Amino acid sequence: MSSYDVIVIGAGPGGYVCAIRCAQLGLKVACVEGRETLGGTCLNVGCIPSKAMLHATHMLHEAEHNFATMGLKGKAPSVDWKQMLAYKDETIGQNTGGIEYLFKKNKVDWIKGWASIPEAGKVKVGDDIHEAKHIVVASGSEASSLPGVEVDEKTVVTSTGALELTKVPKKLAVIGAGVIGLELGSVYARLGAEVQVIEFLDAITPGMDAEIARQFQKMLTKQGLKFTLGAAVQGVTVKGGKATVNYKLRKDESDHSIVADTVLVATGRKPYTTGLGLDALGIEMSERGQIKTDARYATNVGGIYAIGDAIDGPMLAHKAEDEGMAVAEGIAGQHPHVNYGVIPGVIYTHPEVANVGETEETLKKQGRAYKVGKFPFMGNARAKANFAGDGFVKILADKDTDRILGAHIIGPMAGDLIHEICVAMEFGAAAEDLARTCHAHPTYSEAVREAALACGDGAIHA
Ligand code: NAI
């Protein structure tokens, strides 16, 4: 039996970051992971492989659409699907191997296998029982199931199967116009698939600022994605390698169906806590299957904590990472704090879409007086040169104090640009603070400054 200060269960972005932070703070720590490689869903079958596919297919799109205009002549590249998957796997390997290196460097023990918690203070892996003063559950999430839809990861796939298809489907049906559906739908549309997205609600990307969502849908439609909104999927049947998706239009209850080679089910994720023994321990769970925790990530059972997708809040790798650091620091006696008001969200399509803080809709609901500063990338010199003039930056600021309340960007590098606004919000900045900060020319980030200027006396280039 080995004994630790902390055992972390799960080596996704929440768990591995927590384990490394514990080690940095002088705690003896182990991390239990049952997969063959570290990094969890994000590195193995989520964020990282999908970004490799988005990058590769974006390059293809650029070659097909913009190279000739820039005087780059020659045949457009053709797709070697096997090699593209190999490139994706190589990217995964580099990242998961990197975490293994960091574990060794920080002296974090990797206990290989699936963990359960027979009692507080003990973690069972295989036949071994390990002791720990503190146990952190970072077991993540899994794809939600949809009634009437059976996933076989071949014809009817989740994001995991969508990253391993044996060939590019001629027709791909995507159920759910959320982050996964739109990112992977974009990948296959760029590869020549006919992509039909079926969404329950009347708009894509629920929760996103409505103006941005409308613009986003227009841009994706221009790229060839087709949308059926207000449609509730009733079930999928598979016959002879083809799938039929049956759905009801909510406005008139009429029945419809489409036939596709592959169906991607992207209707959300749910916490994964199977096999941990949480029920027997009496750990309190929410109705949605999330582990209930207090502000320090402690469950109702002493010495057991939980973070990441297994608890409340947005299911985002970076949210889990922040909680991983915070729980480690709390265990080490520090007083950490995660600011849930400033957690950015990014969709890595082209263009990217990024947001932080309030939307116009949430501000209206709160009855708050706000002002809007907007700037189109068409007025940004760098964006124009790079075929990236579509989209805009929108900053929402308090009408009286000018304090930044939220920001929404659709355009080039939006996922990176959002962070200067996150930092500004973290420091309680006013839009004028951003507007008076010198921004290098020519950069995309000038569009952020211009939007901040538009909250005051006006943008210069609009
Ligand atoms: P999501 O919650 O983003 O979107 C699911 C969509 O499916 C919603 O629009 C919902 O209205 C729709 N839907 C549900 N039931 C339906 C039905 N019966 N018929 C038609 N439509 C239906 O979930 P998604 O895209 O699966 O992503 C799961 C999680 O993973 C999210 O929390 C997301 O934030 C996270 N993620 C984040 C990424 C990023 O940050 N770039 C990338 C991929 C995933």
PDB file of N, CA, C and O and ligand atoms in Angstrom, residues 51 146 175-181 183 198-201 206 231-233 266-269 315-316 346 348, ligand 1:
ATOM      1  N   LYS A  51      -8.609  20.215 -33.211  1.00  0.00           N
ATOM      2  CA  LYS A  51      -7.895  21.405 -33.694  1.00  0.00           C
ATOM      3  C   LYS A  51      -6.921  21.058 -34.805  1.00  0.00           C
ATOM      4  O   LYS A  51      -6.710  21.840 -35.735  1.00  0.00           O
ATOM      5  N   LEU A 146     -29.080  10.147 -26.782  1.00  0.00           N
ATOM      6  CA  LEU A 146     -30.333  10.730 -27.257  1.00  0.00           C
ATOM      7  C   LEU A 146     -31.309   9.575 -27.451  1.00  0.00           C
ATOM      8  O   LEU A 146     -30.964   8.593 -28.122  1.00  0.00           O
ATOM      9  N   ILE A 175     -26.434  16.204 -35.498  1.00  0.00           N
ATOM     10  CA  ILE A 175     -27.550  16.504 -34.576  1.00  0.00           C
ATOM     11  C   ILE A 175     -26.995  17.407 -33.482  1.00  0.00           C
ATOM     12  O   ILE A 175     -26.156  17.001 -32.679  1.00  0.00           O
ATOM     13  N   GLY A 176     -27.466  18.662 -33.465  1.00  0.00           N
ATOM     14  CA  GLY A 176     -27.007  19.620 -32.456  1.00  0.00           C
ATOM     15  C   GLY A 176     -26.082  20.665 -33.049  1.00  0.00           C
ATOM     16  O   GLY A 176     -25.017  20.337 -33.560  1.00  0.00           O
ATOM     17  N   ALA A 177     -26.536  21.945 -33.018  1.00  0.00           N
ATOM     18  CA  ALA A 177     -25.706  23.045 -33.540  1.00  0.00           C
ATOM     19  C   ALA A 177     -24.958  23.719 -32.408  1.00  0.00           C
ATOM     20  O   ALA A 177     -24.983  24.932 -32.241  1.00  0.00           O
ATOM     21  N   GLY A 178     -24.307  22.904 -31.585  1.00  0.00           N
ATOM     22  CA  GLY A 178     -23.455  23.435 -30.518  1.00  0.00           C
ATOM     23  C   GLY A 178     -22.008  23.441 -30.976  1.00  0.00           C
ATOM     24  O   GLY A 178     -21.727  23.366 -32.184  1.00  0.00           O
ATOM     25  N   VAL A 179     -21.105  23.514 -30.007  1.00  0.00           N
ATOM     26  CA  VAL A 179     -19.679  23.665 -30.323  1.00  0.00           C
ATOM     27  C   VAL A 179     -19.145  22.476 -31.119  1.00  0.00           C
ATOM     28  O   VAL A 179     -18.501  22.651 -32.162  1.00  0.00           O
ATOM     29  N   ILE A 180     -19.438  21.262 -30.652  1.00  0.00           N
ATOM     30  CA  ILE A 180     -18.879  20.081 -31.314  1.00  0.00           C
ATOM     31  C   ILE A 180     -19.459  19.938 -32.726  1.00  0.00           C
ATOM     32  O   ILE A 180     -18.724  19.727 -33.687  1.00  0.00           O
ATOM     33  N   GLY A 181     -20.767  20.090 -32.841  1.00  0.00           N
ATOM     34  CA  GLY A 181     -21.410  19.928 -34.143  1.00  0.00           C
ATOM     35  C   GLY A 181     -20.865  20.897 -35.176  1.00  0.00           C
ATOM     36  O   GLY A 181     -20.626  20.527 -36.331  1.00  0.00           O
ATOM     37  N   GLU A 183     -17.879  22.689 -35.047  1.00  0.00           N
ATOM     38  CA  GLU A 183     -16.444  22.516 -35.339  1.00  0.00           C
ATOM     39  C   GLU A 183     -16.238  21.319 -36.271  1.00  0.00           C
ATOM     40  O   GLU A 183     -15.572  21.426 -37.306  1.00  0.00           O
ATOM     41  N   ILE A 198     -28.984  19.611 -37.759  1.00  0.00           N
ATOM     42  CA  ILE A 198     -30.368  19.627 -37.265  1.00  0.00           C
ATOM     43  C   ILE A 198     -30.332  20.067 -35.809  1.00  0.00           C
ATOM     44  O   ILE A 198     -29.678  19.443 -34.975  1.00  0.00           O
ATOM     45  N   GLU A 199     -31.009  21.176 -35.510  1.00  0.00           N
ATOM     46  CA  GLU A 199     -30.934  21.773 -34.174  1.00  0.00           C
ATOM     47  C   GLU A 199     -32.331  21.944 -33.579  1.00  0.00           C
ATOM     48  O   GLU A 199     -33.245  22.419 -34.242  1.00  0.00           O
ATOM     49  N   PHE A 200     -32.458  21.594 -32.335  1.00  0.00           N
ATOM     50  CA  PHE A 200     -33.732  21.662 -31.610  1.00  0.00           C
ATOM     51  C   PHE A 200     -34.233  23.106 -31.466  1.00  0.00           C
ATOM     52  O   PHE A 200     -35.402  23.403 -31.674  1.00  0.00           O
ATOM     53  N   LEU A 201     -33.327  24.008 -31.108  1.00  0.00           N
ATOM     54  CA  LEU A 201     -33.722  25.402 -30.857  1.00  0.00           C
ATOM     55  C   LEU A 201     -33.859  26.176 -32.176  1.00  0.00           C
ATOM     56  O   LEU A 201     -33.529  25.651 -33.245  1.00  0.00           O
ATOM     57  N   PRO A 206     -26.649  27.807 -28.515  1.00  0.00           N
ATOM     58  CA  PRO A 206     -27.440  28.388 -27.417  1.00  0.00           C
ATOM     59  C   PRO A 206     -26.560  29.104 -26.387  1.00  0.00           C
ATOM     60  O   PRO A 206     -25.470  28.634 -26.078  1.00  0.00           O
ATOM     61  N   ALA A 231     -35.971  21.807 -34.813  1.00  0.00           N
ATOM     62  CA  ALA A 231     -36.273  20.424 -35.186  1.00  0.00           C
ATOM     63  C   ALA A 231     -35.826  19.464 -34.090  1.00  0.00           C
ATOM     64  O   ALA A 231     -34.651  19.452 -33.729  1.00  0.00           O
ATOM     65  N   ALA A 232     -36.764  18.678 -33.594  1.00  0.00           N
ATOM     66  CA  ALA A 232     -36.430  17.717 -32.539  1.00  0.00           C
ATOM     67  C   ALA A 232     -36.204  16.351 -33.164  1.00  0.00           C
ATOM     68  O   ALA A 232     -37.106  15.803 -33.800  1.00  0.00           O
ATOM     69  N   VAL A 233     -34.985  15.830 -33.013  1.00  0.00           N
ATOM     70  CA  VAL A 233     -34.680  14.513 -33.571  1.00  0.00           C
ATOM     71  C   VAL A 233     -35.403  13.445 -32.761  1.00  0.00           C
ATOM     72  O   VAL A 233     -35.358  13.432 -31.533  1.00  0.00           O
ATOM     73  N   ALA A 266     -24.185  15.332 -31.454  1.00  0.00           N
ATOM     74  CA  ALA A 266     -23.457  16.347 -30.675  1.00  0.00           C
ATOM     75  C   ALA A 266     -24.473  17.159 -29.886  1.00  0.00           C
ATOM     76  O   ALA A 266     -24.666  18.348 -30.100  1.00  0.00           O
ATOM     77  N   THR A 267     -25.153  16.468 -28.969  1.00  0.00           N
ATOM     78  CA  THR A 267     -26.237  17.119 -28.224  1.00  0.00           C
ATOM     79  C   THR A 267     -25.862  17.336 -26.763  1.00  0.00           C
ATOM     80  O   THR A 267     -26.720  17.322 -25.881  1.00  0.00           O
ATOM     81  N   GLY A 268     -24.585  17.505 -26.516  1.00  0.00           N
ATOM     82  CA  GLY A 268     -24.149  17.827 -25.163  1.00  0.00           C
ATOM     83  C   GLY A 268     -23.420  16.667 -24.494  1.00  0.00           C
ATOM     84  O   GLY A 268     -23.364  15.558 -25.031  1.00  0.00           O
ATOM     85  N   ARG A 269     -22.852  16.976 -23.345  1.00  0.00           N
ATOM     86  CA  ARG A 269     -22.115  15.968 -22.578  1.00  0.00           C
ATOM     87  C   ARG A 269     -22.652  15.922 -21.160  1.00  0.00           C
ATOM     88  O   ARG A 269     -23.297  16.855 -20.696  1.00  0.00           O
ATOM     89  N   MET A 315     -18.601  23.155 -19.360  1.00  0.00           N
ATOM     90  CA  MET A 315     -17.716  21.996 -19.569  1.00  0.00           C
ATOM     91  C   MET A 315     -16.580  22.417 -20.496  1.00  0.00           C
ATOM     92  O   MET A 315     -16.611  22.154 -21.702  1.00  0.00           O
ATOM     93  N   LEU A 316     -15.601  23.078 -19.916  1.00  0.00           N
ATOM     94  CA  LEU A 316     -14.488  23.602 -20.699  1.00  0.00           C
ATOM     95  C   LEU A 316     -13.175  23.194 -20.044  1.00  0.00           C
ATOM     96  O   LEU A 316     -13.050  23.239 -18.818  1.00  0.00           O
ATOM     97  N   VAL A 346     -14.629  29.674 -26.659  1.00  0.00           N
ATOM     98  CA  VAL A 346     -14.149  29.836 -28.036  1.00  0.00           C
ATOM     99  C   VAL A 346     -14.662  28.695 -28.910  1.00  0.00           C
ATOM    100  O   VAL A 346     -14.644  27.537 -28.483  1.00  0.00           O
ATOM    101  N   TYR A 348     -13.697  27.037 -32.493  1.00  0.00           N
ATOM    102  CA  TYR A 348     -12.510  27.125 -33.359  1.00  0.00           C
ATOM    103  C   TYR A 348     -12.821  26.858 -34.825  1.00  0.00           C
ATOM    104  O   TYR A 348     -12.093  26.144 -35.505  1.00  0.00           O
TER     105      TYR A 348
HETATM  106  P1  NAI B   1     -23.688  21.842 -26.748  1.00  0.00           P
HETATM  107  O1  NAI B   1     -24.402  21.855 -25.470  1.00  0.00           O
HETATM  108  O2  NAI B   1     -22.703  22.907 -27.082  1.00  0.00           O
HETATM  109  O3  NAI B   1     -24.755  21.796 -27.964  1.00  0.00           O
HETATM  110  C1  NAI B   1     -25.728  20.786 -28.078  1.00  0.00           C
HETATM  111  C2  NAI B   1     -26.825  21.236 -29.035  1.00  0.00           C
HETATM  112  O4  NAI B   1     -27.686  20.141 -29.316  1.00  0.00           O
HETATM  113  C3  NAI B   1     -27.709  22.347 -28.465  1.00  0.00           C
HETATM  114  O5  NAI B   1     -27.770  23.401 -29.389  1.00  0.00           O
HETATM  115  C4  NAI B   1     -29.061  21.652 -28.272  1.00  0.00           C
HETATM  116  O6  NAI B   1     -30.140  22.539 -28.408  1.00  0.00           O
HETATM  117  C5  NAI B   1     -29.029  20.593 -29.376  1.00  0.00           C
HETATM  118  N1  NAI B   1     -29.935  19.460 -29.168  1.00  0.00           N
HETATM  119  C6  NAI B   1     -30.154  18.775 -28.013  1.00  0.00           C
HETATM  120  N2  NAI B   1     -31.054  17.794 -28.208  1.00  0.00           N
HETATM  121  C7  NAI B   1     -31.427  17.818 -29.520  1.00  0.00           C
HETATM  122  C8  NAI B   1     -32.335  17.047 -30.342  1.00  0.00           C
HETATM  123  N3  NAI B   1     -33.064  16.035 -29.856  1.00  0.00           N
HETATM  124  N4  NAI B   1     -32.474  17.375 -31.638  1.00  0.00           N
HETATM  125  C9  NAI B   1     -31.767  18.402 -32.159  1.00  0.00           C
HETATM  126  N5  NAI B   1     -30.886  19.151 -31.430  1.00  0.00           N
HETATM  127  C10 NAI B   1     -30.707  18.877 -30.138  1.00  0.00           C
HETATM  128  O7  NAI B   1     -23.016  20.390 -26.807  1.00  0.00           O
HETATM  129  P2  NAI B   1     -21.816  19.780 -27.680  1.00  0.00           P
HETATM  130  O8  NAI B   1     -21.596  20.559 -28.930  1.00  0.00           O
HETATM  131  O9  NAI B   1     -22.142  18.332 -27.790  1.00  0.00           O
HETATM  132  O10 NAI B   1     -20.562  19.998 -26.744  1.00  0.00           O
HETATM  133  C11 NAI B   1     -20.488  19.334 -25.469  1.00  0.00           C
HETATM  134  C12 NAI B   1     -19.620  20.098 -24.508  1.00  0.00           C
HETATM  135  O11 NAI B   1     -18.276  20.083 -24.919  1.00  0.00           O
HETATM  136  C13 NAI B   1     -20.060  21.530 -24.364  1.00  0.00           C
HETATM  137  O12 NAI B   1     -20.174  21.832 -23.005  1.00  0.00           O
HETATM  138  C14 NAI B   1     -18.949  22.297 -24.999  1.00  0.00           C
HETATM  139  O13 NAI B   1     -18.729  23.538 -24.354  1.00  0.00           O
HETATM  140  C15 NAI B   1     -17.743  21.382 -24.869  1.00  0.00           C
HETATM  141  N6  NAI B   1     -16.833  21.594 -25.997  1.00  0.00           N
HETATM  142  C16 NAI B   1     -16.133  22.754 -26.061  1.00  0.00           C
HETATM  143  C17 NAI B   1     -15.338  23.008 -27.142  1.00  0.00           C
HETATM  144  C18 NAI B   1     -14.637  24.329 -27.210  1.00  0.00           C
HETATM  145  O14 NAI B   1     -14.517  24.999 -26.181  1.00  0.00           O
HETATM  146  N7  NAI B   1     -14.176  24.759 -28.375  1.00  0.00           N
HETATM  147  C19 NAI B   1     -15.170  22.059 -28.251  1.00  0.00           C
HETATM  148  C20 NAI B   1     -15.990  20.907 -28.079  1.00  0.00           C
HETATM  149  C21 NAI B   1     -16.768  20.694 -26.987  1.00  0.00           C
END
